[in-house]
């Protein structure tokens, strides 16, 4: 048995293990996705990725992807743990412990303050019981079906805004995020470099990015959509969004109205789903349109520096921040 850093040349074997463990046949990850995610041009740096092998066969894996975070207006470097996989014949035998310890050891060497994860139900207890992760918040998925969506009459003049497709995020987005980043205690640092890497350079899925501009042609909000097909339906995810706090009510309504228009008319979806954790304004607005709670799941993290123990408040987290199927 050998435990070492994952190489780009290991992708084919990793892909085999991923296929062996995957629970459903739709929206599968691709080899191109793995290369983009772990060996691509992430503006926060290179991933820490370890695997366990026996005779060149990969039996287990675990990774941490670096992510820049906004902490009360300050930019810090943290990481997202991901890709915990163990071959079925080696599960419940303690193998994953050695792989995870290697990754955590490297995170501590780099002095990263925390690592967060969004594990499936099977891996949740393992993260908490074996590796010291803690619950951060309950991530709620909200959704509304086309037949239940309540179109609202706007109390403001929509002509004051123009919605345009975004093919490349530029410094205008950086300036916009700079003015809005103190809205939440903690969130992913949404720079133009990050959004371009995360959404516009991802090779296996197409994202639809839109900006909302005022009459002075200034960016006041953005939102990003993704089509998703499963066994039963076609959905549209609002995977990311942000808006100007001075006009928050009307911008939240505009994001939802335009997302619904695109989802139900252009994309032929029958449902919209998204996350708006800690966003009180958006949570109030979606009730007007008959969104309801569909399910919930735990978001967890492991503190690597004790001064970051109090990060459990007002954590803004969108679907796209998981770096997974969304």
PDB file of C-alpha atoms in Angstrom:
ATOM      1  CA  UNK A   1       0.000   0.000   0.000  1.00  0.00           C
ATOM      2  CA  UNK A   2       1.317   3.439  -0.952  1.00  0.00           C
ATOM      3  CA  UNK A   3      -0.048   6.894  -0.103  1.00  0.00           C
ATOM      4  CA  UNK A   4       1.140   9.783  -2.243  1.00  0.00           C
ATOM      5  CA  UNK A   5       0.088  13.010  -3.939  1.00  0.00           C
ATOM      6  CA  UNK A   6      -2.301  12.631  -6.827  1.00  0.00           C
ATOM      7  CA  UNK A   7      -0.905  13.357 -10.290  1.00  0.00           C
ATOM      8  CA  UNK A   8      -2.636  14.446 -13.447  1.00  0.00           C
ATOM      9  CA  UNK A   9      -1.771  11.045 -14.914  1.00  0.00           C
ATOM     10  CA  UNK A  10      -3.917   9.408 -12.169  1.00  0.00           C
ATOM     11  CA  UNK A  11      -7.141  10.863 -13.562  1.00  0.00           C
ATOM     12  CA  UNK A  12      -8.110   7.755 -15.523  1.00  0.00           C
ATOM     13  CA  UNK A  13      -7.863   5.521 -12.440  1.00  0.00           C
ATOM     14  CA  UNK A  14      -9.648   8.100 -10.279  1.00  0.00           C
ATOM     15  CA  UNK A  15     -12.401   8.235 -12.863  1.00  0.00           C
ATOM     16  CA  UNK A  16     -12.883   4.473 -12.568  1.00  0.00           C
ATOM     17  CA  UNK A  17     -13.221   4.709  -8.786  1.00  0.00           C
ATOM     18  CA  UNK A  18     -15.640   7.625  -9.110  1.00  0.00           C
ATOM     19  CA  UNK A  19     -17.845   5.673 -11.505  1.00  0.00           C
ATOM     20  CA  UNK A  20     -17.804   2.682  -9.174  1.00  0.00           C
ATOM     21  CA  UNK A  21     -19.084   4.773  -6.260  1.00  0.00           C
ATOM     22  CA  UNK A  22     -21.454   7.189  -7.970  1.00  0.00           C
ATOM     23  CA  UNK A  23     -25.012   6.801  -6.774  1.00  0.00           C
ATOM     24  CA  UNK A  24     -26.944   7.936  -9.863  1.00  0.00           C
ATOM     25  CA  UNK A  25     -26.445   7.891 -13.660  1.00  0.00           C
ATOM     26  CA  UNK A  26     -27.218  11.552 -14.454  1.00  0.00           C
ATOM     27  CA  UNK A  27     -25.120  14.713 -14.301  1.00  0.00           C
ATOM     28  CA  UNK A  28     -21.966  12.647 -13.933  1.00  0.00           C
ATOM     29  CA  UNK A  29     -18.532  14.134 -13.487  1.00  0.00           C
ATOM     30  CA  UNK A  30     -16.160  13.840 -16.410  1.00  0.00           C
ATOM     31  CA  UNK A  31     -12.398  13.452 -16.699  1.00  0.00           C
ATOM     32  CA  UNK A  32     -12.299  17.010 -18.013  1.00  0.00           C
ATOM     33  CA  UNK A  33     -14.055  18.166 -14.852  1.00  0.00           C
ATOM     34  CA  UNK A  34     -11.434  16.485 -12.658  1.00  0.00           C
ATOM     35  CA  UNK A  35      -8.576  18.086 -14.571  1.00  0.00           C
ATOM     36  CA  UNK A  36     -10.220  21.531 -14.401  1.00  0.00           C
ATOM     37  CA  UNK A  37     -11.024  21.198 -10.716  1.00  0.00           C
ATOM     38  CA  UNK A  38      -7.740  19.834  -9.372  1.00  0.00           C
ATOM     39  CA  UNK A  39      -5.124  20.728 -11.989  1.00  0.00           C
ATOM     40  CA  UNK A  40      -6.645  23.776 -13.667  1.00  0.00           C
ATOM     41  CA  UNK A  41      -6.141  27.513 -13.282  1.00  0.00           C
ATOM     42  CA  UNK A  42      -7.757  28.026  -9.891  1.00  0.00           C
ATOM     43  CA  UNK A  43      -6.771  31.613  -8.932  1.00  0.00           C
ATOM     44  CA  UNK A  44      -6.369  30.522  -5.298  1.00  0.00           C
ATOM     45  CA  UNK A  45      -3.629  28.010  -6.147  1.00  0.00           C
ATOM     46  CA  UNK A  46      -3.023  24.290  -6.475  1.00  0.00           C
ATOM     47  CA  UNK A  47      -5.134  21.618  -4.796  1.00  0.00           C
ATOM     48  CA  UNK A  48      -3.825  19.293  -2.122  1.00  0.00           C
ATOM     49  CA  UNK A  49      -4.795  15.817  -3.281  1.00  0.00           C
ATOM     50  CA  UNK A  50      -3.706  12.447  -1.892  1.00  0.00           C
ATOM     51  CA  UNK A  51      -4.505   8.909  -2.955  1.00  0.00           C
ATOM     52  CA  UNK A  52      -3.908   5.393  -1.611  1.00  0.00           C
ATOM     53  CA  UNK A  53      -2.732   2.809  -4.143  1.00  0.00           C
ATOM     54  CA  UNK A  54      -2.114  -0.899  -4.287  1.00  0.00           C
ATOM     55  CA  UNK A  55      -0.407  -2.235  -7.404  1.00  0.00           C
ATOM     56  CA  UNK A  56      -1.238   1.015  -9.270  1.00  0.00           C
ATOM     57  CA  UNK A  57      -4.946   0.657  -8.412  1.00  0.00           C
ATOM     58  CA  UNK A  58      -6.422   3.626  -6.531  1.00  0.00           C
ATOM     59  CA  UNK A  59      -8.312   2.499  -3.436  1.00  0.00           C
ATOM     60  CA  UNK A  60      -8.988   5.826  -1.691  1.00  0.00           C
ATOM     61  CA  UNK A  61      -8.716   9.569  -2.238  1.00  0.00           C
ATOM     62  CA  UNK A  62      -9.210  12.892  -0.477  1.00  0.00           C
ATOM     63  CA  UNK A  63      -8.545  16.455  -1.611  1.00  0.00           C
ATOM     64  CA  UNK A  64      -8.669  20.079  -0.485  1.00  0.00           C
ATOM     65  CA  UNK A  65      -9.170  22.845  -3.038  1.00  0.00           C
ATOM     66  CA  UNK A  66      -7.878  26.311  -2.042  1.00  0.00           C
ATOM     67  CA  UNK A  67     -10.528  29.031  -2.041  1.00  0.00           C
ATOM     68  CA  UNK A  68     -10.205  32.730  -1.257  1.00  0.00           C
ATOM     69  CA  UNK A  69     -12.714  33.814   1.375  1.00  0.00           C
ATOM     70  CA  UNK A  70     -14.101  37.147   2.409  1.00  0.00           C
ATOM     71  CA  UNK A  71     -14.032  37.451   6.202  1.00  0.00           C
ATOM     72  CA  UNK A  72     -15.688  40.708   7.304  1.00  0.00           C
ATOM     73  CA  UNK A  73     -14.193  42.490   4.318  1.00  0.00           C
ATOM     74  CA  UNK A  74     -10.752  40.897   4.577  1.00  0.00           C
ATOM     75  CA  UNK A  75      -9.470  38.439   1.975  1.00  0.00           C
ATOM     76  CA  UNK A  76      -8.134  35.171   3.419  1.00  0.00           C
ATOM     77  CA  UNK A  77      -7.152  31.800   1.984  1.00  0.00           C
ATOM     78  CA  UNK A  78      -9.113  28.748   3.155  1.00  0.00           C
ATOM     79  CA  UNK A  79      -9.964  25.437   1.487  1.00  0.00           C
ATOM     80  CA  UNK A  80     -12.789  23.138   0.463  1.00  0.00           C
ATOM     81  CA  UNK A  81     -12.350  19.442   1.239  1.00  0.00           C
ATOM     82  CA  UNK A  82     -13.772  17.176  -1.398  1.00  0.00           C
ATOM     83  CA  UNK A  83     -13.518  13.828  -3.179  1.00  0.00           C
ATOM     84  CA  UNK A  84     -13.531  11.457  -0.215  1.00  0.00           C
ATOM     85  CA  UNK A  85     -13.720   8.100  -1.970  1.00  0.00           C
ATOM     86  CA  UNK A  86     -12.956   4.566  -0.790  1.00  0.00           C
ATOM     87  CA  UNK A  87     -13.195   1.431  -2.896  1.00  0.00           C
ATOM     88  CA  UNK A  88     -16.157  -0.726  -1.694  1.00  0.00           C
ATOM     89  CA  UNK A  89     -13.857  -3.605  -0.728  1.00  0.00           C
ATOM     90  CA  UNK A  90     -11.795  -1.293   1.488  1.00  0.00           C
ATOM     91  CA  UNK A  91     -14.568   0.622   3.228  1.00  0.00           C
ATOM     92  CA  UNK A  92     -14.823   0.471   7.040  1.00  0.00           C
ATOM     93  CA  UNK A  93     -11.212  -0.712   7.327  1.00  0.00           C
ATOM     94  CA  UNK A  94      -9.606   2.580   8.346  1.00  0.00           C
ATOM     95  CA  UNK A  95      -7.790   3.215   5.078  1.00  0.00           C
ATOM     96  CA  UNK A  96      -9.258   6.674   4.490  1.00  0.00           C
ATOM     97  CA  UNK A  97      -7.831   7.885   7.812  1.00  0.00           C
ATOM     98  CA  UNK A  98      -4.287   7.804   6.466  1.00  0.00           C
ATOM     99  CA  UNK A  99      -5.212   9.675   3.298  1.00  0.00           C
ATOM    100  CA  UNK A 100      -7.169  12.398   5.129  1.00  0.00           C
ATOM    101  CA  UNK A 101      -4.357  12.889   7.643  1.00  0.00           C
ATOM    102  CA  UNK A 102      -1.920  13.584   4.804  1.00  0.00           C
ATOM    103  CA  UNK A 103      -4.190  16.297   3.405  1.00  0.00           C
ATOM    104  CA  UNK A 104      -4.827  17.900   6.804  1.00  0.00           C
ATOM    105  CA  UNK A 105      -1.110  17.845   7.543  1.00  0.00           C
ATOM    106  CA  UNK A 106      -0.424  19.829   4.367  1.00  0.00           C
ATOM    107  CA  UNK A 107      -3.209  22.328   5.143  1.00  0.00           C
ATOM    108  CA  UNK A 108      -1.665  23.001   8.546  1.00  0.00           C
ATOM    109  CA  UNK A 109       1.769  23.451   6.996  1.00  0.00           C
ATOM    110  CA  UNK A 110       0.304  26.087   4.701  1.00  0.00           C
ATOM    111  CA  UNK A 111      -1.293  27.710   7.783  1.00  0.00           C
ATOM    112  CA  UNK A 112      -4.780  27.731   6.312  1.00  0.00           C
ATOM    113  CA  UNK A 113      -7.337  28.781   8.971  1.00  0.00           C
ATOM    114  CA  UNK A 114     -10.063  26.252   8.180  1.00  0.00           C
ATOM    115  CA  UNK A 115     -11.294  23.670   5.711  1.00  0.00           C
ATOM    116  CA  UNK A 116     -14.984  23.257   4.926  1.00  0.00           C
ATOM    117  CA  UNK A 117     -16.886  20.405   3.388  1.00  0.00           C
ATOM    118  CA  UNK A 118     -20.278  19.472   2.042  1.00  0.00           C
ATOM    119  CA  UNK A 119     -20.283  15.674   2.370  1.00  0.00           C
ATOM    120  CA  UNK A 120     -23.040  13.296   1.411  1.00  0.00           C
ATOM    121  CA  UNK A 121     -24.947  11.496   4.153  1.00  0.00           C
ATOM    122  CA  UNK A 122     -22.606   8.528   4.038  1.00  0.00           C
ATOM    123  CA  UNK A 123     -19.488  10.643   4.632  1.00  0.00           C
ATOM    124  CA  UNK A 124     -21.006  13.155   7.073  1.00  0.00           C
ATOM    125  CA  UNK A 125     -20.552  11.088  10.248  1.00  0.00           C
ATOM    126  CA  UNK A 126     -17.076  10.037   9.190  1.00  0.00           C
ATOM    127  CA  UNK A 127     -15.964  13.657   8.834  1.00  0.00           C
ATOM    128  CA  UNK A 128     -17.341  14.524  12.266  1.00  0.00           C
ATOM    129  CA  UNK A 129     -16.466  11.404  14.264  1.00  0.00           C
ATOM    130  CA  UNK A 130     -13.043  10.661  12.809  1.00  0.00           C
ATOM    131  CA  UNK A 131     -11.651  13.976  11.601  1.00  0.00           C
ATOM    132  CA  UNK A 132     -13.022  16.629  13.948  1.00  0.00           C
ATOM    133  CA  UNK A 133     -15.292  18.538  11.587  1.00  0.00           C
ATOM    134  CA  UNK A 134     -18.102  20.592  13.162  1.00  0.00           C
ATOM    135  CA  UNK A 135     -21.517  21.679  11.923  1.00  0.00           C
ATOM    136  CA  UNK A 136     -21.574  25.225  10.562  1.00  0.00           C
ATOM    137  CA  UNK A 137     -25.182  25.590   9.456  1.00  0.00           C
ATOM    138  CA  UNK A 138     -28.138  23.781   7.959  1.00  0.00           C
ATOM    139  CA  UNK A 139     -28.111  24.395   4.228  1.00  0.00           C
ATOM    140  CA  UNK A 140     -31.693  24.657   2.985  1.00  0.00           C
ATOM    141  CA  UNK A 141     -32.626  24.073  -0.644  1.00  0.00           C
ATOM    142  CA  UNK A 142     -35.568  26.215  -1.742  1.00  0.00           C
ATOM    143  CA  UNK A 143     -37.570  25.520  -4.852  1.00  0.00           C
ATOM    144  CA  UNK A 144     -40.715  26.257  -6.794  1.00  0.00           C
ATOM    145  CA  UNK A 145     -42.380  24.400  -9.664  1.00  0.00           C
ATOM    146  CA  UNK A 146     -43.530  26.203 -12.767  1.00  0.00           C
ATOM    147  CA  UNK A 147     -47.203  25.541 -12.039  1.00  0.00           C
ATOM    148  CA  UNK A 148     -46.872  27.059  -8.542  1.00  0.00           C
ATOM    149  CA  UNK A 149     -44.734  30.096  -9.357  1.00  0.00           C
ATOM    150  CA  UNK A 150     -46.550  33.313  -8.461  1.00  0.00           C
ATOM    151  CA  UNK A 151     -45.620  36.123 -10.806  1.00  0.00           C
ATOM    152  CA  UNK A 152     -45.712  39.426  -8.919  1.00  0.00           C
ATOM    153  CA  UNK A 153     -46.590  42.916 -10.030  1.00  0.00           C
ATOM    154  CA  UNK A 154     -43.535  45.090  -9.475  1.00  0.00           C
ATOM    155  CA  UNK A 155     -43.800  48.158  -7.252  1.00  0.00           C
ATOM    156  CA  UNK A 156     -40.897  49.777  -9.115  1.00  0.00           C
ATOM    157  CA  UNK A 157     -40.027  50.699 -12.688  1.00  0.00           C
ATOM    158  CA  UNK A 158     -38.247  47.802 -14.368  1.00  0.00           C
ATOM    159  CA  UNK A 159     -37.211  50.155 -17.164  1.00  0.00           C
ATOM    160  CA  UNK A 160     -34.596  51.551 -14.779  1.00  0.00           C
ATOM    161  CA  UNK A 161     -32.674  48.287 -15.201  1.00  0.00           C
ATOM    162  CA  UNK A 162     -31.230  46.393 -18.101  1.00  0.00           C
ATOM    163  CA  UNK A 163     -30.246  42.723 -18.018  1.00  0.00           C
ATOM    164  CA  UNK A 164     -27.373  41.558 -20.212  1.00  0.00           C
ATOM    165  CA  UNK A 165     -25.533  38.286 -20.678  1.00  0.00           C
ATOM    166  CA  UNK A 166     -21.999  38.182 -19.294  1.00  0.00           C
ATOM    167  CA  UNK A 167     -19.433  36.335 -21.397  1.00  0.00           C
ATOM    168  CA  UNK A 168     -16.464  37.375 -19.271  1.00  0.00           C
ATOM    169  CA  UNK A 169     -16.316  38.916 -15.815  1.00  0.00           C
ATOM    170  CA  UNK A 170     -14.043  41.967 -15.650  1.00  0.00           C
ATOM    171  CA  UNK A 171     -12.853  44.576 -13.172  1.00  0.00           C
ATOM    172  CA  UNK A 172     -16.355  46.012 -12.948  1.00  0.00           C
ATOM    173  CA  UNK A 173     -17.274  42.855 -11.012  1.00  0.00           C
ATOM    174  CA  UNK A 174     -14.243  43.325  -8.741  1.00  0.00           C
ATOM    175  CA  UNK A 175     -15.322  46.867  -7.922  1.00  0.00           C
ATOM    176  CA  UNK A 176     -18.893  45.709  -7.348  1.00  0.00           C
ATOM    177  CA  UNK A 177     -17.845  42.925  -4.969  1.00  0.00           C
ATOM    178  CA  UNK A 178     -15.513  45.314  -3.113  1.00  0.00           C
ATOM    179  CA  UNK A 179     -18.536  47.472  -2.257  1.00  0.00           C
ATOM    180  CA  UNK A 180     -20.731  44.546  -1.225  1.00  0.00           C
ATOM    181  CA  UNK A 181     -18.324  42.175   0.552  1.00  0.00           C
ATOM    182  CA  UNK A 182     -19.064  43.406   4.088  1.00  0.00           C
ATOM    183  CA  UNK A 183     -22.706  42.403   3.726  1.00  0.00           C
ATOM    184  CA  UNK A 184     -21.989  38.970   5.194  1.00  0.00           C
ATOM    185  CA  UNK A 185     -19.647  37.897   7.964  1.00  0.00           C
ATOM    186  CA  UNK A 186     -18.092  35.302   5.699  1.00  0.00           C
ATOM    187  CA  UNK A 187     -18.438  34.272   2.066  1.00  0.00           C
ATOM    188  CA  UNK A 188     -16.409  33.102  -0.893  1.00  0.00           C
ATOM    189  CA  UNK A 189     -14.392  36.010  -2.309  1.00  0.00           C
ATOM    190  CA  UNK A 190     -16.169  36.616  -5.616  1.00  0.00           C
ATOM    191  CA  UNK A 191     -13.464  38.117  -7.807  1.00  0.00           C
ATOM    192  CA  UNK A 192     -13.678  38.233 -11.591  1.00  0.00           C
ATOM    193  CA  UNK A 193     -10.819  35.706 -11.779  1.00  0.00           C
ATOM    194  CA  UNK A 194     -12.701  33.286  -9.532  1.00  0.00           C
ATOM    195  CA  UNK A 195     -16.014  33.598 -11.384  1.00  0.00           C
ATOM    196  CA  UNK A 196     -14.315  33.204 -14.777  1.00  0.00           C
ATOM    197  CA  UNK A 197     -12.538  30.074 -13.572  1.00  0.00           C
ATOM    198  CA  UNK A 198     -15.485  28.641 -11.665  1.00  0.00           C
ATOM    199  CA  UNK A 199     -18.196  29.158 -14.264  1.00  0.00           C
ATOM    200  CA  UNK A 200     -16.866  30.256 -17.642  1.00  0.00           C
ATOM    201  CA  UNK A 201     -13.875  27.931 -17.924  1.00  0.00           C
ATOM    202  CA  UNK A 202     -15.528  24.791 -16.570  1.00  0.00           C
ATOM    203  CA  UNK A 203     -15.388  22.315 -19.477  1.00  0.00           C
ATOM    204  CA  UNK A 204     -18.273  19.962 -18.761  1.00  0.00           C
ATOM    205  CA  UNK A 205     -21.196  22.297 -18.065  1.00  0.00           C
ATOM    206  CA  UNK A 206     -22.524  25.536 -19.485  1.00  0.00           C
ATOM    207  CA  UNK A 207     -23.496  28.330 -17.129  1.00  0.00           C
ATOM    208  CA  UNK A 208     -25.681  31.273 -18.062  1.00  0.00           C
ATOM    209  CA  UNK A 209     -24.356  34.471 -16.490  1.00  0.00           C
ATOM    210  CA  UNK A 210     -26.317  37.719 -16.363  1.00  0.00           C
ATOM    211  CA  UNK A 211     -25.693  41.214 -15.075  1.00  0.00           C
ATOM    212  CA  UNK A 212     -28.350  43.701 -13.952  1.00  0.00           C
ATOM    213  CA  UNK A 213     -27.358  47.284 -14.786  1.00  0.00           C
ATOM    214  CA  UNK A 214     -28.942  50.609 -13.856  1.00  0.00           C
ATOM    215  CA  UNK A 215     -29.660  53.527 -16.230  1.00  0.00           C
ATOM    216  CA  UNK A 216     -26.045  54.694 -15.717  1.00  0.00           C
ATOM    217  CA  UNK A 217     -24.857  51.286 -17.001  1.00  0.00           C
ATOM    218  CA  UNK A 218     -23.443  50.399 -13.593  1.00  0.00           C
ATOM    219  CA  UNK A 219     -23.564  46.789 -12.404  1.00  0.00           C
ATOM    220  CA  UNK A 220     -26.110  46.419  -9.609  1.00  0.00           C
ATOM    221  CA  UNK A 221     -26.436  42.625  -9.434  1.00  0.00           C
ATOM    222  CA  UNK A 222     -25.462  39.420 -11.151  1.00  0.00           C
ATOM    223  CA  UNK A 223     -26.962  35.952 -11.210  1.00  0.00           C
ATOM    224  CA  UNK A 224     -25.806  32.661 -12.713  1.00  0.00           C
ATOM    225  CA  UNK A 225     -28.049  29.822 -13.862  1.00  0.00           C
ATOM    226  CA  UNK A 226     -27.448  26.197 -14.732  1.00  0.00           C
ATOM    227  CA  UNK A 227     -29.745  23.605 -16.299  1.00  0.00           C
ATOM    228  CA  UNK A 228     -29.902  20.248 -14.566  1.00  0.00           C
ATOM    229  CA  UNK A 229     -31.578  17.056 -15.761  1.00  0.00           C
ATOM    230  CA  UNK A 230     -32.276  14.045 -13.597  1.00  0.00           C
ATOM    231  CA  UNK A 231     -34.410  10.970 -14.057  1.00  0.00           C
ATOM    232  CA  UNK A 232     -37.702  12.783 -13.561  1.00  0.00           C
ATOM    233  CA  UNK A 233     -37.394  16.432 -14.561  1.00  0.00           C
ATOM    234  CA  UNK A 234     -35.441  19.384 -15.898  1.00  0.00           C
ATOM    235  CA  UNK A 235     -34.539  21.990 -13.310  1.00  0.00           C
ATOM    236  CA  UNK A 236     -32.809  25.340 -13.333  1.00  0.00           C
ATOM    237  CA  UNK A 237     -30.429  26.076 -10.485  1.00  0.00           C
ATOM    238  CA  UNK A 238     -29.644  29.630  -9.439  1.00  0.00           C
ATOM    239  CA  UNK A 239     -26.082  28.658  -8.615  1.00  0.00           C
ATOM    240  CA  UNK A 240     -24.772  32.109  -7.686  1.00  0.00           C
ATOM    241  CA  UNK A 241     -25.951  35.694  -7.271  1.00  0.00           C
ATOM    242  CA  UNK A 242     -25.151  38.980  -5.543  1.00  0.00           C
ATOM    243  CA  UNK A 243     -26.902  42.342  -5.489  1.00  0.00           C
ATOM    244  CA  UNK A 244     -26.401  45.930  -4.383  1.00  0.00           C
ATOM    245  CA  UNK A 245     -27.648  46.385  -0.841  1.00  0.00           C
ATOM    246  CA  UNK A 246     -29.052  49.875  -1.430  1.00  0.00           C
ATOM    247  CA  UNK A 247     -31.692  48.513  -3.806  1.00  0.00           C
ATOM    248  CA  UNK A 248     -31.890  45.057  -2.357  1.00  0.00           C
ATOM    249  CA  UNK A 249     -35.646  44.446  -2.400  1.00  0.00           C
ATOM    250  CA  UNK A 250     -36.220  45.332  -6.026  1.00  0.00           C
ATOM    251  CA  UNK A 251     -33.024  43.609  -7.149  1.00  0.00           C
ATOM    252  CA  UNK A 252     -33.929  40.394  -5.327  1.00  0.00           C
ATOM    253  CA  UNK A 253     -37.318  40.441  -7.029  1.00  0.00           C
ATOM    254  CA  UNK A 254     -35.723  41.118 -10.389  1.00  0.00           C
ATOM    255  CA  UNK A 255     -33.273  38.216  -9.965  1.00  0.00           C
ATOM    256  CA  UNK A 256     -36.134  35.831  -9.199  1.00  0.00           C
ATOM    257  CA  UNK A 257     -38.447  37.143 -11.937  1.00  0.00           C
ATOM    258  CA  UNK A 258     -35.796  36.984 -14.651  1.00  0.00           C
ATOM    259  CA  UNK A 259     -34.509  33.594 -13.491  1.00  0.00           C
ATOM    260  CA  UNK A 260     -38.050  32.255 -13.702  1.00  0.00           C
ATOM    261  CA  UNK A 261     -38.597  33.778 -17.130  1.00  0.00           C
ATOM    262  CA  UNK A 262     -35.425  32.135 -18.444  1.00  0.00           C
ATOM    263  CA  UNK A 263     -36.017  28.837 -16.651  1.00  0.00           C
ATOM    264  CA  UNK A 264     -39.624  28.318 -17.643  1.00  0.00           C
ATOM    265  CA  UNK A 265     -39.635  29.880 -21.118  1.00  0.00           C
ATOM    266  CA  UNK A 266     -36.117  29.572 -22.541  1.00  0.00           C
ATOM    267  CA  UNK A 267     -34.761  26.480 -20.761  1.00  0.00           C
ATOM    268  CA  UNK A 268     -38.094  24.616 -20.637  1.00  0.00           C
ATOM    269  CA  UNK A 269     -37.522  23.713 -16.972  1.00  0.00           C
ATOM    270  CA  UNK A 270     -40.355  22.772 -14.653  1.00  0.00           C
ATOM    271  CA  UNK A 271     -38.657  23.804 -11.405  1.00  0.00           C
ATOM    272  CA  UNK A 272     -36.206  26.367  -9.974  1.00  0.00           C
ATOM    273  CA  UNK A 273     -34.003  25.542  -6.991  1.00  0.00           C
ATOM    274  CA  UNK A 274     -31.327  27.503  -5.140  1.00  0.00           C
ATOM    275  CA  UNK A 275     -29.648  28.336  -1.840  1.00  0.00           C
ATOM    276  CA  UNK A 276     -29.764  31.705  -0.096  1.00  0.00           C
ATOM    277  CA  UNK A 277     -28.244  30.933   3.273  1.00  0.00           C
ATOM    278  CA  UNK A 278     -28.039  33.994   5.594  1.00  0.00           C
ATOM    279  CA  UNK A 279     -29.675  36.223   2.992  1.00  0.00           C
ATOM    280  CA  UNK A 280     -32.716  37.467   4.910  1.00  0.00           C
ATOM    281  CA  UNK A 281     -33.931  39.758   2.116  1.00  0.00           C
ATOM    282  CA  UNK A 282     -33.885  37.008  -0.493  1.00  0.00           C
ATOM    283  CA  UNK A 283     -35.550  34.559   1.900  1.00  0.00           C
ATOM    284  CA  UNK A 284     -38.421  37.016   2.351  1.00  0.00           C
ATOM    285  CA  UNK A 285     -38.719  37.677  -1.365  1.00  0.00           C
ATOM    286  CA  UNK A 286     -38.895  34.033  -2.460  1.00  0.00           C
ATOM    287  CA  UNK A 287     -41.886  33.472  -0.194  1.00  0.00           C
ATOM    288  CA  UNK A 288     -43.779  35.976  -2.358  1.00  0.00           C
ATOM    289  CA  UNK A 289     -43.188  33.720  -5.344  1.00  0.00           C
ATOM    290  CA  UNK A 290     -44.282  30.522  -3.558  1.00  0.00           C
ATOM    291  CA  UNK A 291     -40.825  29.009  -3.074  1.00  0.00           C
ATOM    292  CA  UNK A 292     -40.779  26.390  -0.336  1.00  0.00           C
ATOM    293  CA  UNK A 293     -38.201  24.362   1.565  1.00  0.00           C
ATOM    294  CA  UNK A 294     -37.384  21.175  -0.340  1.00  0.00           C
ATOM    295  CA  UNK A 295     -34.674  19.632   1.836  1.00  0.00           C
ATOM    296  CA  UNK A 296     -31.686  20.474   3.993  1.00  0.00           C
ATOM    297  CA  UNK A 297     -28.152  19.263   4.493  1.00  0.00           C
ATOM    298  CA  UNK A 298     -25.323  20.013   6.886  1.00  0.00           C
ATOM    299  CA  UNK A 299     -22.435  22.274   5.977  1.00  0.00           C
ATOM    300  CA  UNK A 300     -19.364  21.376   8.053  1.00  0.00           C
ATOM    301  CA  UNK A 301     -15.883  22.726   8.695  1.00  0.00           C
ATOM    302  CA  UNK A 302     -12.720  21.932  10.564  1.00  0.00           C
ATOM    303  CA  UNK A 303     -10.873  24.739  12.326  1.00  0.00           C
ATOM    304  CA  UNK A 304      -7.106  24.652  11.811  1.00  0.00           C
ATOM    305  CA  UNK A 305      -6.489  27.912  13.688  1.00  0.00           C
ATOM    306  CA  UNK A 306      -8.314  28.507  16.982  1.00  0.00           C
ATOM    307  CA  UNK A 307      -8.985  32.183  16.318  1.00  0.00           C
ATOM    308  CA  UNK A 308     -11.412  31.115  13.574  1.00  0.00           C
ATOM    309  CA  UNK A 309     -13.649  29.212  15.995  1.00  0.00           C
ATOM    310  CA  UNK A 310     -16.494  31.708  15.684  1.00  0.00           C
ATOM    311  CA  UNK A 311     -17.304  31.421  11.996  1.00  0.00           C
ATOM    312  CA  UNK A 312     -20.787  29.995  12.415  1.00  0.00           C
ATOM    313  CA  UNK A 313     -22.726  33.214  11.926  1.00  0.00           C
ATOM    314  CA  UNK A 314     -24.090  34.782   8.727  1.00  0.00           C
ATOM    315  CA  UNK A 315     -22.184  32.510   6.355  1.00  0.00           C
ATOM    316  CA  UNK A 316     -23.353  33.292   2.803  1.00  0.00           C
ATOM    317  CA  UNK A 317     -23.032  30.172   0.669  1.00  0.00           C
ATOM    318  CA  UNK A 318     -24.424  29.503  -2.806  1.00  0.00           C
ATOM    319  CA  UNK A 319     -24.724  26.276  -4.790  1.00  0.00           C
ATOM    320  CA  UNK A 320     -21.689  27.168  -6.856  1.00  0.00           C
ATOM    321  CA  UNK A 321     -19.510  27.470  -3.774  1.00  0.00           C
ATOM    322  CA  UNK A 322     -19.532  23.702  -3.318  1.00  0.00           C
ATOM    323  CA  UNK A 323     -17.410  23.074  -6.469  1.00  0.00           C
ATOM    324  CA  UNK A 324     -19.369  19.859  -6.881  1.00  0.00           C
ATOM    325  CA  UNK A 325     -22.269  18.877  -9.118  1.00  0.00           C
ATOM    326  CA  UNK A 326     -23.593  22.438  -9.221  1.00  0.00           C
TER     327      UNK A 326
END
